[in-house]
Coordinates of C-alpha atoms in Angstrom, one line a residue:
M77 CA 22.7 40.8 -32.3
A78 CA 25.9 42.7 -32.9
N79 CA 26.8 45.7 -30.8
I80 CA 29.3 48.6 -30.9
T81 CA 31.9 46.4 -29.1
D82 CA 31.7 43.8 -31.8
V83 CA 32.2 46.5 -34.5
S84 CA 35.2 48.0 -32.8
R85 CA 36.9 44.6 -32.4
L86 CA 36.3 43.6 -36.1
A87 CA 37.5 47.1 -37.3
N88 CA 40.4 47.1 -34.8
V89 CA 39.5 50.6 -33.6
S90 CA 38.2 52.0 -30.3
K91 CA 34.5 52.2 -29.5
A92 CA 34.9 56.0 -29.5
T93 CA 36.0 55.9 -33.1
V94 CA 33.1 53.7 -34.0
S95 CA 30.8 56.2 -32.4
R96 CA 32.3 59.2 -34.2
V97 CA 32.1 57.4 -37.6
L98 CA 28.5 56.4 -37.2
S99 CA 27.4 59.8 -36.0
G100 CA 29.1 61.5 -38.9
S101 CA 31.7 63.4 -36.9
R102 CA 34.8 64.7 -38.4
G103 CA 38.4 64.1 -37.3
V104 CA 38.5 60.3 -38.1
R105 CA 41.1 59.0 -40.5
E106 CA 39.7 57.7 -43.8
E107 CA 41.3 54.3 -43.2
S108 CA 39.5 53.9 -39.9
R109 CA 36.2 55.2 -41.2
L110 CA 36.2 52.7 -44.0
A111 CA 37.1 49.9 -41.6
V112 CA 34.2 50.8 -39.3
L113 CA 31.7 51.0 -42.2
Q114 CA 32.8 47.6 -43.6
A115 CA 32.6 46.0 -40.1
A116 CA 29.2 47.4 -39.5
E117 CA 28.0 46.2 -42.9
Q118 CA 29.5 42.7 -42.3
L119 CA 27.9 42.4 -38.8
N120 CA 24.6 44.0 -40.0
F121 CA 25.0 46.4 -37.2
R122 CA 22.3 49.1 -36.8
P123 CA 22.9 51.6 -33.9
N124 CA 19.9 52.2 -31.6
A125 CA 18.3 55.4 -32.8
T126 CA 17.0 56.5 -29.4
A127 CA 20.3 56.0 -27.7
R128 CA 22.2 57.8 -30.5
S129 CA 19.7 60.7 -30.4
L130 CA 20.3 61.2 -26.6
A131 CA 24.0 61.1 -27.0
T132 CA 24.4 63.4 -30.0
Q133 CA 21.3 65.6 -29.6
A134 CA 20.3 64.6 -33.1
T135 CA 17.0 63.3 -34.3
D136 CA 18.4 61.4 -37.3
C137 CA 15.3 62.7 -39.1
V138 CA 15.2 65.0 -42.2
G139 CA 12.1 67.0 -43.1
I140 CA 10.9 67.0 -46.7
I141 CA 8.6 69.9 -47.7
L142 CA 6.8 69.4 -51.0
S143 CA 4.5 71.5 -53.1
P144 CA 1.3 69.5 -54.2
Q145 CA 1.6 71.3 -57.6
L146 CA 4.8 69.4 -58.4
G147 CA 2.5 66.7 -60.0
N148 CA 4.5 64.0 -61.8
R149 CA 7.8 65.2 -60.4
L150 CA 6.5 64.6 -56.9
A151 CA 5.8 61.0 -57.7
S152 CA 9.3 60.5 -58.9
M153 CA 11.2 62.6 -56.3
L154 CA 9.7 61.3 -53.1
P155 CA 10.7 57.7 -53.3
L156 CA 14.2 58.7 -54.5
L157 CA 14.6 61.0 -51.5
E158 CA 13.4 58.3 -49.2
G159 CA 15.9 55.9 -50.6
A160 CA 18.8 58.3 -50.4
L161 CA 18.0 59.2 -46.8
A162 CA 17.6 55.5 -45.8
R163 CA 21.1 54.8 -47.2
A164 CA 22.4 57.7 -45.1
G165 CA 20.7 56.2 -42.0
K166 CA 18.1 59.0 -41.8
N167 CA 14.3 58.9 -41.4
M168 CA 12.0 61.1 -43.3
L169 CA 9.2 63.4 -42.2
V170 CA 7.1 64.8 -45.0
R171 CA 5.0 68.0 -45.1
F172 CA 3.0 69.5 -48.0
A173 CA 2.9 73.2 -48.4
D174 CA 2.4 75.4 -51.5
E175 CA 2.4 79.1 -50.6
A176 CA 5.6 80.7 -49.3
Q177 CA 4.1 81.5 -45.8
Q178 CA 3.0 77.8 -45.4
Q179 CA 6.5 76.6 -46.5
Q180 CA 8.2 78.9 -44.0
Q181 CA 5.9 77.7 -41.2
A182 CA 6.6 74.1 -42.0
V183 CA 10.4 74.8 -42.0
D184 CA 10.1 76.5 -38.6
E185 CA 8.1 73.6 -37.2
L186 CA 10.4 70.9 -38.5
L187 CA 13.6 72.7 -37.4
G188 CA 12.2 73.4 -34.1
G189 CA 13.3 70.1 -32.7
R190 CA 11.7 67.5 -34.9
C191 CA 14.4 67.3 -37.6
D192 CA 18.1 67.8 -38.0
G193 CA 17.7 69.4 -41.4
V194 CA 15.1 70.2 -44.1
L195 CA 14.9 69.8 -47.8
V196 CA 12.3 71.9 -49.6
L197 CA 11.3 71.1 -53.2
G198 CA 9.5 73.7 -55.3
T199 CA 9.9 77.0 -53.5
K200 CA 8.5 80.1 -55.2
Q201 CA 9.8 82.7 -52.7
P202 CA 13.1 82.9 -50.7
L203 CA 12.9 81.2 -47.3
N204 CA 14.6 82.5 -44.1
P205 CA 18.3 81.6 -44.3
D206 CA 19.2 78.6 -42.2
P207 CA 22.3 76.4 -42.5
R208 CA 20.2 73.3 -41.9
L209 CA 17.9 74.1 -44.9
I210 CA 18.5 73.2 -48.5
Q211 CA 16.1 74.3 -51.3
L212 CA 15.7 72.0 -54.3
D213 CA 14.8 73.5 -57.7
G214 CA 13.7 76.7 -56.1
V215 CA 14.5 80.4 -56.3
S216 CA 18.2 81.2 -56.6
D217 CA 18.1 84.6 -54.9
T218 CA 18.2 83.1 -51.4
G219 CA 20.6 82.9 -48.5
N220 CA 20.1 79.1 -48.4
L221 CA 21.9 76.4 -50.3
N222 CA 20.1 75.8 -53.5
L223 CA 20.3 72.7 -55.8
S224 CA 18.4 73.1 -59.0
Y225 CA 17.5 71.9 -62.5
D226 CA 19.4 74.0 -65.1
L227 CA 16.3 75.2 -66.9
T228 CA 18.3 77.6 -69.1
F229 CA 20.4 74.7 -70.4
A230 CA 17.3 72.4 -70.8
T231 CA 15.3 75.0 -72.8
E232 CA 18.3 75.9 -75.0
S233 CA 18.9 72.2 -75.6
A234 CA 15.2 71.6 -76.5
C235 CA 15.2 74.5 -78.9
R236 CA 18.4 73.7 -80.5
F237 CA 17.1 70.2 -81.1
L238 CA 14.0 71.5 -82.8
L239 CA 16.0 74.1 -84.8
G240 CA 18.3 71.3 -86.0
K241 CA 15.2 69.5 -87.3
G242 CA 14.3 72.5 -89.4
H243 CA 11.7 74.2 -87.2
R244 CA 11.9 78.0 -87.1
Q245 CA 8.7 79.0 -85.3
L246 CA 8.9 77.7 -81.8
V247 CA 6.3 78.4 -79.0
L248 CA 7.5 78.2 -75.4
M249 CA 4.8 77.5 -72.8
L250 CA 5.8 78.2 -69.2
D251 CA 4.2 77.9 -65.8
D252 CA 4.9 81.5 -65.0
K253 CA 6.9 83.8 -67.3
L254 CA 7.8 86.2 -64.5
S255 CA 9.1 83.6 -62.0
P256 CA 12.8 82.8 -61.7
A257 CA 12.3 79.5 -63.5
G258 CA 10.3 81.2 -66.3
K259 CA 13.1 83.8 -66.8
S260 CA 15.7 81.0 -66.9
A261 CA 13.7 79.2 -69.5
I262 CA 13.3 82.4 -71.6
Q263 CA 17.0 83.0 -71.4
G264 CA 17.7 79.5 -72.9
Y265 CA 15.1 80.1 -75.6
Q266 CA 16.6 83.4 -76.6
Q267 CA 20.2 81.9 -76.7
A268 CA 19.1 79.1 -79.0
L269 CA 17.4 81.6 -81.4
Q270 CA 20.5 83.9 -81.3
Q271 CA 22.8 81.1 -82.3
Q272 CA 20.6 80.7 -85.5
S273 CA 20.4 84.5 -86.0
L274 CA 16.6 84.2 -85.6
P275 CA 14.5 87.0 -84.1
Y276 CA 12.9 86.7 -80.7
N277 CA 9.1 87.1 -80.8
S278 CA 7.7 87.6 -77.3
Q279 CA 4.2 86.6 -78.5
L280 CA 5.4 83.1 -79.0
V281 CA 6.3 82.9 -75.2
I282 CA 3.1 82.2 -73.4
D283 CA 2.0 81.7 -69.8
G284 CA 0.6 78.3 -69.3
T285 CA -1.0 78.7 -65.9
D286 CA -4.2 77.9 -67.6
N287 CA -2.8 75.6 -70.4
Q288 CA -5.9 75.4 -72.5
Q289 CA -6.7 79.1 -72.4
A290 CA -3.1 80.1 -73.2
L291 CA -2.9 77.8 -76.2
L292 CA -6.4 78.9 -77.4
G293 CA -5.2 82.5 -77.3
L294 CA -2.3 81.6 -79.4
L295 CA -4.3 79.7 -82.0
N296 CA -6.9 82.4 -82.2
R297 CA -4.2 85.0 -83.0
Y298 CA -3.2 82.8 -86.1
L299 CA 0.4 83.0 -85.2
P300 CA 2.2 80.4 -87.3
F301 CA 4.3 77.8 -85.4
T302 CA 5.5 74.3 -86.0
A303 CA 6.9 73.3 -82.6
L304 CA 5.8 73.6 -79.0
V305 CA 8.2 73.5 -76.0
V306 CA 6.4 73.0 -72.6
Q307 CA 7.7 73.1 -69.1
Q308 CA 5.7 70.1 -67.8
D309 CA 4.5 66.8 -69.3
A310 CA 1.0 67.5 -68.1
Q311 CA 1.0 70.7 -70.2
A312 CA 2.1 68.6 -73.2
A313 CA -0.8 66.3 -72.7
D314 CA -3.3 69.2 -72.6
A315 CA -1.7 70.8 -75.6
M316 CA -1.8 67.6 -77.7
R317 CA -5.5 67.2 -76.9
L318 CA -6.4 70.7 -77.9
L319 CA -4.3 70.7 -81.0
R320 CA -6.1 67.7 -82.2
E321 CA -9.4 69.4 -81.7
F322 CA -8.2 72.0 -84.1
N323 CA -7.3 69.3 -86.6
L324 CA -3.6 69.7 -86.1
H325 CA -1.6 66.4 -86.1
I326 CA 1.3 65.7 -83.8
P327 CA 4.1 65.6 -84.9
Q328 CA 3.3 66.1 -88.6
D329 CA 1.8 69.6 -88.1
V330 CA 3.2 70.5 -84.6
S331 CA 6.1 68.8 -82.9
V332 CA 6.0 68.8 -79.1
I333 CA 8.9 68.6 -76.6
S334 CA 8.8 68.8 -72.7
L335 CA 11.4 70.1 -70.2
E336 CA 10.3 67.5 -67.5
G337 CA 10.4 64.0 -68.7
S338 CA 8.3 62.2 -66.1
A339 CA 6.7 58.7 -66.4
L340 CA 3.8 60.4 -68.2
A341 CA 6.0 61.3 -71.2
S342 CA 6.3 57.7 -72.5
Q343 CA 2.6 57.1 -72.0
L344 CA 1.4 59.9 -74.3
T345 CA 0.4 59.3 -77.9
P346 CA 2.7 59.9 -79.5
P347 CA 5.4 59.3 -76.8
L348 CA 6.9 62.6 -75.8
T349 CA 10.4 63.8 -76.6
C350 CA 11.8 65.5 -73.6
I351 CA 14.8 66.9 -71.7
E352 CA 14.6 64.6 -68.7
Y353 CA 14.5 66.1 -65.2
P354 CA 17.5 64.8 -63.2
S355 CA 15.5 63.4 -60.3
E356 CA 17.9 60.8 -59.1
R357 CA 20.9 63.0 -59.2
L358 CA 19.2 65.8 -57.4
A359 CA 17.9 63.4 -54.6
Q360 CA 21.2 61.8 -54.0
E361 CA 23.2 65.1 -54.1
S362 CA 20.7 66.9 -51.9
V363 CA 21.2 64.3 -49.1
R364 CA 25.0 64.4 -49.5
V365 CA 25.1 68.1 -49.3
L366 CA 22.7 68.3 -46.3
Q367 CA 24.9 65.8 -44.4
A368 CA 28.0 67.8 -45.2
Q369 CA 26.2 71.1 -44.2
L370 CA 25.1 69.6 -40.9
A371 CA 28.7 68.4 -40.3
Q372 CA 29.9 71.9 -41.2
S373 CA 32.2 70.5 -43.8
L374 CA 30.6 72.1 -46.9
R375 CA 33.1 73.9 -49.2
P376 CA 32.1 77.3 -50.7
A377 CA 32.1 75.8 -54.2
D378 CA 29.3 73.5 -53.2
E379 CA 26.9 76.3 -52.2
Q380 CA 24.9 76.5 -55.5
Q381 CA 24.6 73.7 -58.0
K382 CA 22.7 73.3 -61.2
F383 CA 22.0 69.9 -62.7
Q384 CA 21.6 69.3 -66.4
G385 CA 18.9 67.1 -67.9
R386 CA 19.4 64.7 -70.8
L387 CA 17.7 64.6 -74.1
V388 CA 15.3 61.6 -74.6
V389 CA 14.1 61.4 -78.2
R390 CA 10.7 59.9 -78.9
E391 CA 8.0 60.1 -81.6
S392 CA 6.6 63.6 -80.8
V393 CA 9.1 65.5 -82.9
V394 CA 9.8 65.2 -86.7
A395 CA 11.9 67.1 -89.1
R396 CA 10.4 69.8 -91.2

């Protein structure tokens, strides 16, 4: 089995340089760093985690805090985060917490010696600032680093696509209209309407906390609409079922588009058009940024990042 001496010989550098590279320390020339990484890969060298932890006072473990309400997004993000962390030589410790107080308690526990850093997906309230903490797709008014889905861009893109298909009465169904995510989505909705010189009708923006009740209220008010934009694929599934009960056909009577784009989207009937959530890019970038933050090499420009989804066209939208 290869050891650090074998790596240093093959890379033609000192054992101290090998240690600095493998621990992520700064102050190593790029040429030497690449030589060490190539040698380690060639020799299939894996440093002893216990010895490295004792030497560096690092756990090589990253905490992941997830909200159970993430649903389909949880199923896609967790394996992607695990893969990105594994490639970075990190282990993963998962906690589930939904309420803000529970999330903060989980953060405090994990950063209390169990983990070097923490990634939190789906925060609803700001968490206490900590340089070892990154919030994913959470609130933006926080002192922590925040990587998020650009929901304004996604909503504007979805609405512009529908408007381009001739739709003029668009319903926007959100998890929570008053949340930061809800406000971002409404901003995108308004921008798309303004570009077409169409009026904004707040009655067509509904709170989908209770999907069925929200859509029933809309149908009972007899407000005409030809397209529905939903925040999550599960909301689309519920909406499609209810619309059919009212003898409305999808997409002939009502076109439907989602701002999530999970595996569920392609399984619905008809398959769901969506702005696909950038799960893979968020997972990879969150691990990269966390490593840079722990190494104190993060540039100010990296502090807040928004990731844009992509349009996936399927059969749930037709032109009017």
